[in-house]
Short mmCIF file of C-alpha atoms in Angstrom, two decimals:
data_model
loop_
_atom_site.label_atom_id
_atom_site.label_comp_id
_atom_site.label_asym_id
_atom_site.label_seq_id
_atom_site.Cartn_x
_atom_site.Cartn_y
_atom_site.Cartn_z
CA MET I 1 99.31 67.83 105.27
CA LEU I 2 101.50 69.34 102.86
CA GLU I 3 99.46 68.40 100.09
CA ARG I 4 96.58 70.73 101.56
CA VAL I 5 99.25 73.52 102.18
CA VAL I 6 99.99 73.29 98.30
CA ARG I 7 96.30 73.20 97.38
CA ILE I 8 95.74 76.14 99.35
CA LEU I 9 98.58 77.97 97.76
CA GLU I 10 97.25 76.81 94.58
CA ALA I 11 93.69 78.88 95.30
CA PHE I 12 95.74 82.12 94.69
CA THR I 13 96.39 83.41 91.10
CA PRO I 14 97.86 86.62 89.40
CA THR I 15 94.04 87.99 89.11
CA ASP I 16 92.84 86.62 92.59
CA ARG I 17 95.64 87.74 94.95
CA ALA I 18 93.01 87.98 97.80
CA LEU I 19 90.43 85.57 98.67
CA THR I 20 87.82 85.12 101.62
CA VAL I 21 88.59 81.76 103.70
CA GLY I 22 85.45 80.49 102.13
CA GLU I 23 87.14 81.00 98.63
CA VAL I 24 90.12 79.33 99.65
CA SER I 25 88.78 76.27 101.13
CA ARG I 26 86.37 75.97 98.17
CA ARG I 27 89.03 76.14 95.65
CA ALA I 28 91.35 73.72 97.51
CA GLY I 29 88.68 71.23 98.10
CA LEU I 30 88.40 71.51 101.65
CA PRO I 31 85.66 71.64 104.19
CA THR I 32 85.38 75.25 105.44
CA THR I 33 86.23 74.53 109.05
CA THR I 34 89.48 72.73 107.77
CA GLY I 35 90.39 75.44 105.54
CA SER I 36 89.92 77.84 108.03
CA ARG I 37 91.96 76.40 110.57
CA MET I 38 94.80 75.79 108.23
CA VAL I 39 94.63 79.26 106.61
CA ALA I 40 94.66 80.43 110.34
CA ASP I 41 97.94 78.17 110.69
CA MET I 42 99.50 79.30 107.37
CA VAL I 43 99.05 82.90 108.79
CA GLU I 44 100.66 82.35 111.91
CA HIS I 45 103.80 81.23 110.24
CA GLY I 46 103.84 83.96 107.32
CA LEU I 47 102.68 81.77 104.82
CA LEU I 48 99.73 83.73 104.34
CA THR I 49 98.55 87.05 105.87
CA ARG I 50 95.17 88.61 106.42
CA ASP I 51 93.92 92.06 104.89
CA ASP I 52 92.42 94.69 106.65
CA ASP I 53 89.05 93.53 105.58
CA ARG I 54 89.78 89.97 106.42
CA ARG I 55 90.83 88.59 103.00
CA VAL I 56 93.70 86.29 102.76
CA ARG I 57 96.85 86.69 100.63
CA VAL I 58 99.95 85.06 99.85
CA GLY I 59 102.38 86.11 102.75
CA THR I 60 105.44 88.44 102.01
CA ARG I 61 107.55 86.11 104.29
CA LEU I 62 106.62 83.09 101.89
CA TRP I 63 107.65 85.01 99.01
CA GLU I 64 110.68 86.07 100.49
CA LEU I 65 111.60 82.39 101.42
CA ALA I 66 110.75 81.06 98.16
CA SER I 67 112.70 83.85 96.10
CA ARG I 68 115.87 84.63 97.90
CA ALA I 69 117.35 80.98 97.26
CA SER I 70 115.21 79.88 94.06
CA PRO I 71 116.54 78.15 91.43
CA THR I 72 115.60 80.69 88.90
CA VAL I 73 117.10 83.60 90.81
CA SER I 74 120.83 83.08 89.68
CA LEU I 75 119.67 82.61 85.99
CA ARG I 76 117.39 85.61 86.42
CA GLU I 77 120.17 87.82 87.75
CA LEU I 78 122.54 86.96 85.32
CA ALA I 79 120.28 87.62 82.56
CA MET I 80 118.73 90.85 83.70
CA PRO I 81 121.21 93.24 82.66
CA VAL I 82 121.16 91.92 79.20
CA LEU I 83 117.31 91.87 79.49
CA GLU I 84 117.31 95.52 80.41
CA GLU I 85 119.13 96.61 77.19
CA LEU I 86 117.03 94.15 74.93
CA HIS I 87 113.95 95.76 76.46
CA ARG I 88 115.35 99.32 75.84
CA ALA I 89 116.26 98.44 72.51
CA VAL I 90 113.07 96.56 71.53
CA GLY I 91 110.60 98.41 73.75
CA HIS I 92 107.22 96.55 74.60
CA HIS I 93 108.11 93.27 76.28
CA ALA I 94 111.07 91.36 76.88
CA GLN I 95 110.96 88.19 79.07
CA LEU I 96 112.90 84.80 80.08
CA GLY I 97 111.41 81.66 80.27
CA VAL I 98 112.39 78.07 81.34
CA LEU I 99 110.90 74.53 80.69
CA ASP I 100 108.79 73.39 83.60
CA GLY I 101 106.98 70.06 83.10
CA GLU I 102 104.99 70.60 79.86
CA GLN I 103 104.90 73.97 79.91
CA VAL I 104 106.94 77.44 79.83
CA LEU I 105 107.47 79.05 83.13
CA PHE I 106 108.27 82.81 82.75
CA VAL I 107 110.79 83.77 85.37
CA GLU I 108 111.46 87.55 84.14
CA ARG I 109 109.20 90.00 81.98
CA LEU I 110 109.94 93.66 81.51
CA SER I 111 107.24 95.67 80.11
CA ALA I 112 106.83 99.12 78.60
CA ASP I 113 103.89 101.39 79.16
CA GLN I 114 102.68 101.50 75.91
CA ALA I 115 103.53 97.80 74.86
CA VAL I 116 101.54 95.35 72.64
CA VAL I 117 99.33 93.04 74.52
CA ASN I 118 100.84 90.08 76.25
CA TYR I 119 99.58 87.10 78.05
CA THR I 120 102.72 86.46 80.30
CA ARG I 121 103.47 87.60 83.72
CA ILE I 122 106.22 86.76 85.91
CA ALA I 123 105.66 83.25 87.32
CA ALA I 124 103.00 82.32 84.86
CA ARG I 125 103.04 79.63 82.37
CA LEU I 126 101.93 78.90 78.96
CA PRO I 127 101.36 75.72 77.09
CA LEU I 128 104.73 75.21 74.74
CA HIS I 129 102.98 74.88 71.33
CA MET I 130 101.42 78.39 71.40
CA SER I 131 104.22 80.64 72.31
CA SER I 132 107.74 81.39 70.91
CA SER I 133 109.44 80.49 74.11
CA GLY I 134 107.57 77.31 74.25
CA LEU I 135 108.52 76.38 70.75
CA VAL I 136 112.21 77.03 71.62
CA LEU I 137 112.22 75.22 74.73
CA LEU I 138 110.23 72.19 73.17
CA ALA I 139 112.53 72.16 70.07
CA HIS I 140 115.40 71.04 72.29
CA ALA I 141 113.42 68.92 74.84
CA PRO I 142 113.59 65.35 74.83
CA ALA I 143 111.96 63.45 72.30
CA GLU I 144 109.49 61.92 74.63
CA LEU I 145 108.38 65.31 75.77
CA GLN I 146 107.85 66.51 72.49
CA GLU I 147 105.63 63.36 71.51
CA ARG I 148 103.53 63.88 74.52
CA VAL I 149 102.81 67.35 73.67
CA LEU I 150 102.37 66.68 69.90
CA ALA I 151 99.90 63.93 70.97
CA GLY I 152 97.42 66.76 72.38
CA PRO I 153 95.44 68.48 73.28
CA LEU I 154 96.56 71.49 71.60
CA ALA I 155 94.45 74.39 72.51
CA ARG I 156 93.81 77.15 70.08
CA LEU I 157 93.84 80.75 70.93
CA THR I 158 93.61 82.36 67.57
CA PRO I 159 93.36 81.40 63.94
CA ALA I 160 97.32 81.36 63.83
CA THR I 161 98.06 78.95 66.81
CA PRO I 162 99.56 75.92 65.36
CA THR I 163 97.72 72.91 66.29
CA ASP I 164 98.48 70.46 63.43
CA PRO I 165 101.13 67.90 65.05
CA GLY I 166 102.75 67.54 61.56
CA GLU I 167 103.12 71.25 61.09
CA LEU I 168 104.22 71.69 64.97
CA ARG I 169 107.06 68.68 64.29
CA ARG I 170 108.20 70.80 61.13
CA ARG I 171 108.28 74.25 63.11
CA LEU I 172 110.37 72.43 65.70
CA ALA I 173 113.26 71.22 62.88
CA ASP I 174 112.97 74.95 61.62
CA VAL I 175 113.75 76.11 64.99
CA ARG I 176 116.80 73.93 65.76
CA ARG I 177 117.90 74.95 62.44
CA ASP I 178 117.52 78.47 62.26
CA GLY I 179 118.27 79.23 66.11
CA PHE I 180 114.85 81.38 66.53
CA VAL I 181 111.32 81.31 65.88
CA VAL I 182 108.94 83.78 64.78
CA CYS I 183 105.15 83.70 65.95
CA PRO I 184 102.95 85.92 64.40
CA GLY I 185 99.52 86.17 66.19
CA TYR I 186 99.99 82.87 67.73
CA LEU I 187 98.48 84.18 71.23
CA HIS I 188 96.66 87.25 70.23
CA PRO I 189 96.22 88.62 66.68
CA GLU I 190 97.95 92.06 67.32
CA ALA I 191 101.41 90.57 68.72
CA THR I 192 104.01 88.41 67.52
CA GLY I 193 106.60 86.76 69.76
CA ILE I 194 110.12 86.11 68.80
CA ALA I 195 112.36 83.79 70.85
CA VAL I 196 115.92 82.51 70.80
CA PRO I 197 117.59 79.84 73.07
CA VAL I 198 119.76 80.46 75.67
CA ARG I 199 122.41 77.29 76.31
CA ASP I 200 124.39 76.57 79.57
CA GLU I 201 128.11 75.82 79.41
CA HIS I 202 127.26 72.07 78.19
CA ARG I 203 125.60 73.48 75.31
CA ARG I 204 121.99 72.43 76.61
CA VAL I 205 119.51 74.73 76.38
CA ALA I 206 118.68 76.38 79.64
CA ALA I 207 116.09 78.95 78.92
CA ALA I 208 114.34 80.97 76.21
CA VAL I 209 114.57 84.72 75.44
CA SER I 210 111.92 86.43 73.94
CA VAL I 211 110.34 89.56 73.03
CA ILE I 212 106.60 90.49 72.29
CA VAL I 213 106.02 93.19 69.78
CA PRO I 214 103.55 94.26 67.17
CA ASN I 215 102.35 92.06 64.47
CA ASP I 216 103.53 93.63 61.54
CA ASP I 217 106.39 93.44 59.01
CA ARG I 218 109.02 94.74 61.15
CA ALA I 219 108.42 91.87 64.04
CA ARG I 220 111.54 89.92 62.32
CA ASP I 221 113.87 92.77 62.47
CA HIS I 222 114.44 92.17 66.04
CA VAL I 223 115.97 88.62 65.48
CA PRO I 224 119.53 89.59 65.14
CA GLY I 225 119.28 91.56 68.34
CA LEU I 226 117.57 88.88 70.27
CA ALA I 227 120.41 86.46 69.20
CA ALA I 228 122.69 88.81 70.32
CA ALA I 229 121.17 89.15 73.65
CA ALA I 230 121.07 85.35 73.99
CA ARG I 231 124.85 85.19 73.49
CA ARG I 232 125.44 87.67 76.34
CA ILE I 233 123.34 85.84 78.64
CA GLU I 234 125.41 82.62 77.74
CA GLN I 235 128.94 84.37 78.21
CA ARG I 236 127.30 85.63 81.57
CA LEU I 237 126.50 81.87 82.50
CA ALA I 238 129.85 80.56 81.44
CA ALA I 239 131.66 83.12 83.34
CA SER I 240 129.39 82.80 86.46
CA MET R 1 104.56 70.60 111.45
CA LEU R 2 104.30 73.98 109.24
CA GLU R 3 106.74 75.42 111.91
CA ARG R 4 109.07 72.74 110.51
CA VAL R 5 108.20 73.56 106.95
CA VAL R 6 109.25 77.28 107.63
CA ARG R 7 112.26 76.29 109.59
CA ILE R 8 113.54 74.04 106.54
CA LEU R 9 113.08 76.81 104.09
CA GLU R 10 114.99 79.34 106.25
CA ALA R 11 117.88 77.04 105.83
CA PHE R 12 118.52 78.44 102.51
CA THR R 13 120.09 81.45 101.84
CA PRO R 14 121.02 83.57 98.70
CA THR R 15 124.73 82.16 99.45
CA ASP R 16 123.59 78.44 100.27
CA ARG R 17 121.07 77.82 97.55
CA ALA R 18 122.12 73.86 97.63
CA LEU R 19 122.41 72.00 100.94
CA THR R 20 122.27 68.15 101.60
CA VAL R 21 119.88 66.57 103.82
CA GLY R 22 122.08 66.94 106.77
CA GLU R 23 122.92 70.61 106.41
CA VAL R 24 119.13 71.35 106.23
CA SER R 25 118.29 69.05 109.06
CA ARG R 26 121.12 70.88 111.32
CA ARG R 27 120.34 74.41 109.96
CA ALA R 28 116.47 73.51 110.89
CA GLY R 29 117.15 72.05 114.31
CA LEU R 30 115.55 68.62 113.34
CA PRO R 31 117.05 65.14 113.95
CA THR R 32 118.19 64.06 110.32
CA THR R 33 115.78 61.10 110.19
CA THR R 34 112.94 63.96 110.89
CA GLY R 35 114.76 66.25 108.61
CA SER R 36 115.32 63.71 106.00
CA ARG R 37 111.55 62.43 105.94
CA MET R 38 110.31 66.29 105.65
CA VAL R 39 112.49 66.71 102.76
CA ALA R 40 111.25 63.75 101.05
CA ASP R 41 107.59 65.11 101.47
CA MET R 42 108.52 68.48 100.43
CA VAL R 43 110.35 67.34 97.18
CA GLU R 44 107.56 65.20 96.34
CA HIS R 45 105.14 68.20 96.63
CA GLY R 46 107.53 70.52 94.40
CA LEU R 47 108.29 72.57 97.75
CA LEU R 48 112.02 71.55 97.40
CA THR R 49 113.78 69.95 94.56
CA ARG R 50 116.83 67.52 94.72
CA ASP R 51 119.70 67.91 92.45
CA ASP R 52 121.94 65.66 90.38
CA ASP R 53 124.09 65.13 93.27
CA ARG R 54 121.49 64.96 95.67
CA ARG R 55 121.84 68.45 97.20
CA VAL R 56 118.18 69.80 98.01
CA ARG R 57 117.18 73.25 96.62
CA VAL R 58 114.05 75.45 96.82
CA GLY R 59 111.54 74.22 94.37
CA THR R 60 110.40 76.11 91.39
CA ARG R 61 107.05 75.19 92.02
CA LEU R 62 107.02 77.24 95.40
CA TRP R 63 108.76 80.17 93.96
CA GLU R 64 105.87 80.04 91.04
CA LEU R 65 103.02 79.75 94.09
CA ALA R 66 104.79 82.33 96.02
CA SER R 67 105.34 84.81 93.21
CA ARG R 68 102.54 84.80 91.02
CA ALA R 69 100.11 86.09 93.77
CA SER R 70 102.31 87.72 96.35
CA PRO R 71 101.78 90.93 97.86
CA THR R 72 105.00 92.65 96.47
CA VAL R 73 104.19 91.61 92.93
CA SER R 74 101.75 94.31 91.83
CA LEU R 75 103.82 97.16 93.78
CA ARG R 76 106.83 95.61 91.83
CA GLU R 77 104.99 95.32 88.44
CA LEU R 78 103.88 98.89 88.58
CA ALA R 79 107.32 100.26 89.42
CA MET R 80 109.23 98.41 86.90
CA PRO R 81 108.97 100.60 84.10
CA VAL R 82 110.05 103.39 86.34
CA LEU R 83 112.94 101.58 87.96
CA GLU R 84 114.15 100.65 84.56
CA GLU R 85 114.55 104.28 83.22
CA LEU R 86 116.09 105.26 86.56
CA HIS R 87 118.54 102.71 86.21
CA ARG R 88 119.47 103.77 82.62
CA ALA R 89 119.82 107.23 83.97
CA VAL R 90 121.84 106.36 87.15
CA GLY R 91 123.78 103.04 86.59
CA HIS R 92 125.02 101.27 89.27
CA HIS R 93 121.98 100.04 91.47
CA ALA R 94 118.47 101.17 91.55
CA GLN R 95 116.04 99.00 94.08
CA LEU R 96 112.77 99.21 95.52
CA GLY R 97 112.08 98.22 99.22
CA VAL R 98 109.32 97.92 101.73
CA LEU R 99 109.10 97.88 105.38
CA ASP R 100 108.74 94.15 106.72
CA GLY R 101 109.12 94.05 110.54
CA GLU R 102 112.16 96.00 111.78
CA GLN R 103 113.95 95.51 108.32
CA VAL R 104 113.62 96.56 105.02
CA LEU R 105 112.80 93.92 102.53
CA PHE R 106 114.21 94.57 99.04
CA VAL R 107 111.47 93.19 96.20
CA GLU R 108 113.56 94.43 93.17
CA ARG R 109 116.94 95.45 92.17
CA LEU R 110 118.51 96.43 89.14
CA SER R 111 122.32 96.34 88.47
CA ALA R 112 124.83 97.44 85.89
CA ASP R 113 127.76 95.09 85.29
CA GLN R 114 130.14 97.46 86.41
CA ALA R 115 128.50 98.89 89.56
CA VAL R 116 129.73 99.76 92.76
CA VAL R 117 129.36 97.32 95.33
CA ASN R 118 125.86 96.36 97.02
CA TYR R 119 124.68 94.17 100.19
CA THR R 120 121.29 94.01 98.52
CA ARG R 121 119.63 91.19 96.51
CA ILE R 122 116.03 90.70 95.53
CA ALA R 123 114.35 89.29 98.58
CA ALA R 124 117.12 90.18 100.94
CA ARG R 125 117.02 92.26 104.16
CA LEU R 126 118.63 95.17 105.79
CA PRO R 127 118.59 96.57 109.16
CA LEU R 128 116.75 99.94 109.21
CA HIS R 129 119.40 102.21 110.42
CA MET R 130 121.99 101.69 108.04
CA SER R 131 120.62 101.56 104.57
CA SER R 132 119.12 104.71 102.89
CA SER R 133 115.85 102.87 102.06
CA GLY R 134 115.56 101.67 105.87
CA LEU R 135 115.94 105.39 106.93
CA VAL R 136 113.30 106.41 104.78
CA LEU R 137 110.78 103.49 105.98
CA LEU R 138 111.71 104.22 109.66
CA ALA R 139 111.26 108.28 109.41
CA HIS R 140 107.45 107.24 108.44
CA ALA R 141 106.98 104.12 110.52
CA PRO R 142 105.00 104.25 113.75
CA ALA R 143 106.85 105.91 116.72
CA GLU R 144 106.46 102.75 118.66
CA LEU R 145 109.00 100.87 115.92
CA GLN R 146 111.17 103.89 115.60
CA GLU R 147 111.64 103.60 119.47
CA ARG R 148 112.05 100.00 119.37
CA VAL R 149 114.77 100.52 116.63
CA LEU R 150 116.60 103.35 118.48
CA ALA R 151 116.85 101.38 121.22
CA GLY R 152 119.22 99.10 119.69
CA PRO R 153 121.30 97.17 119.12
CA LEU R 154 122.37 99.07 116.33
CA ALA R 155 124.96 97.40 114.41
CA ARG R 156 128.01 99.15 112.69
CA LEU R 157 129.36 98.09 109.39
CA THR R 158 131.84 101.07 108.61
CA PRO R 159 132.88 103.78 110.75
CA ALA R 160 130.27 106.02 108.72
CA THR R 161 127.28 103.86 110.07
CA PRO R 162 124.87 106.01 112.40
CA THR R 163 124.50 104.06 115.75
CA ASP R 164 123.78 106.92 118.36
CA PRO R 165 120.16 107.22 118.68
CA GLY R 166 119.98 110.78 119.35
CA GLU R 167 122.00 111.72 115.84
CA LEU R 168 119.50 108.96 114.29
CA ARG R 169 116.41 110.67 115.59
CA ARG R 170 117.69 113.89 114.07
CA ARG R 171 118.30 112.11 110.71
CA LEU R 172 114.57 110.85 110.71
CA ALA R 173 113.26 114.30 111.17
CA ASP R 174 115.65 115.80 108.18
CA VAL R 175 114.36 112.84 106.12
CA ARG R 176 110.64 113.83 106.81
CA ARG R 177 111.39 117.51 106.13
CA ASP R 178 113.83 117.07 103.03
CA GLY R 179 111.97 114.07 101.46
CA PHE R 180 115.16 112.19 100.75
CA VAL R 181 118.02 110.52 102.58
CA VAL R 182 121.81 110.36 101.44
CA CYS R 183 123.87 107.73 103.28
CA PRO R 184 127.58 107.91 102.11
CA GLY R 185 129.33 104.93 103.39
CA TYR R 186 126.99 103.66 105.54
CA LEU R 187 127.08 100.06 104.45
CA HIS R 188 130.70 100.18 102.56
CA PRO R 189 133.09 102.93 102.19
CA GLU R 190 133.22 103.17 98.57
CA ALA R 191 129.29 103.22 98.20
CA THR R 192 126.55 106.15 98.91
CA GLY R 193 122.76 104.99 99.08
CA ILE R 194 120.22 107.57 98.44
CA ALA R 195 116.39 106.86 98.80
CA VAL R 196 113.19 108.89 98.68
CA PRO R 197 109.75 107.72 99.86
CA VAL R 198 107.00 106.27 97.38
CA ARG R 199 103.14 106.94 98.93
CA ASP R 200 100.06 105.32 98.05
CA GLU R 201 96.90 107.27 97.55
CA HIS R 202 96.24 107.66 101.27
CA ARG R 203 99.75 109.60 101.04
CA ARG R 204 101.10 106.76 103.11
CA VAL R 205 104.63 105.54 102.69
CA ALA R 206 104.41 102.49 100.92
CA ALA R 207 107.89 102.07 99.76
CA ALA R 208 111.25 103.28 99.25
CA VAL R 209 113.09 103.92 95.64
CA SER R 210 116.81 103.94 96.29
CA VAL R 211 119.86 104.00 94.17
CA ILE R 212 123.59 102.81 95.20
CA VAL R 213 126.36 104.99 93.29
CA PRO R 214 129.73 105.59 94.12
CA ASN R 215 130.65 107.68 97.02
CA ASP R 216 131.82 110.75 95.77
CA ASP R 217 130.81 114.33 95.45
CA ARG R 218 128.36 113.88 92.48
CA ALA R 219 126.29 111.46 94.73
CA ARG R 220 123.67 114.28 95.60
CA ASP R 221 123.03 115.07 91.75
CA HIS R 222 120.77 112.01 91.64
CA VAL R 223 118.49 113.27 94.24
CA PRO R 224 116.08 115.02 91.82
CA GLY R 225 115.83 112.38 89.35
CA LEU R 226 115.11 109.86 92.07
CA ALA R 227 112.25 112.06 93.39
CA ALA R 228 110.95 112.31 89.83
CA ALA R 229 110.80 108.45 89.65
CA ALA R 230 108.92 108.35 93.23
CA ARG R 231 106.60 110.77 91.86
CA ARG R 232 105.81 108.58 88.78
CA ILE R 233 105.81 105.41 90.66
CA GLU R 234 102.89 107.29 92.54
CA GLN R 235 100.98 108.09 89.83
CA ARG R 236 100.85 104.75 88.63
CA LEU R 237 99.90 103.43 92.11
CA ALA R 238 97.14 105.72 92.00
CA ALA R 239 95.90 105.09 88.75
CA SER R 240 95.85 101.28 89.38
#
């Protein structure tokens, strides 16, 4: 039963926020009669809502229940004033990501109107090897996870996306030594991601803070400001 | 079954993010054996997670599923650059609220480090009559909802909280005429809330944007900036 609830919720994505009952059922792999009954049940309990045109959406009540006590909310709230200042200084995109499974999950993103392209959204995921946040988190992840990720498959989005396990291994060592990573054009030819780790009071890497800026000679100039932002988030974590 | 899932999720609050299975069961009104079995089931599907010390929390997976396609996410994303600028200009707290049932639900809040006291959090609710956002939303709500709210009970948090139905009715008319509301000390003696409506392309009030500032003579100075922010959010809504 819970399995089906999760499959129904998984049918909705940032680009497909409103679906017909038929679409929900098909995506969840359920017969339409079952899907239709479950959707009605979930609507009744506020987990889903129905539009005026009968299309189905994730319910505000579910968002509320999931957000008000979520494990990411305290990290996000502590980081937010720092992320705002970073965003003001850098423009474009500033974001906060955590390791979840074998991917980076973005818990916050601030974007400017005229910002360079970016693939992340709030609550969106990216593979670890192709994003700056992912490489920071992978560099400090357990060896077992590193091996699993390096064993592939390693998808390539642009000619610059690193997909050679040996090269990636060297990049991870560089990240640990340098304390930051610069990823020009890994996700899109016009964008550079830069990320630094955020450590908790036990010096474990708890998150990555990153900016996405144009892919040009000045991208690296943002490293010191990004590192300073990470230190400030760490101080706030330690003080909380 | 879904009823129980919702009751279990309702056990978690912004101040009680980690609970024992016993606490979850008690708050959900379930026998511990039932609560324990359901928690295990929800942990297995990522709706809940267990801490190192066996306490239970809302799962990151649930947050992700609820957030990436939530009905509030597009409003929030459109409003965010404007809210950031407003927050930079005003300091303290800037927030975005929507009407949900008989309360205001805050979908975003930006806070400065040295900000004046504020009771709202992301995904938190307040009664309509005691907050500036709530009064804006109530002023433009269906007459039926207005009557239900004015019929009470109308809780009082400070001597300034308006609880007289006649006075509230006049306030609502003022809000419709003026296009803003200033609420000095309604929630806390030291804080003033100021809110303005945000209208969708059909000129229906879709949200309230508000700031919380110190309760002093300069609070009203923020009205023009707040109104300008609302206009910019409306333009972004119309263009989306």
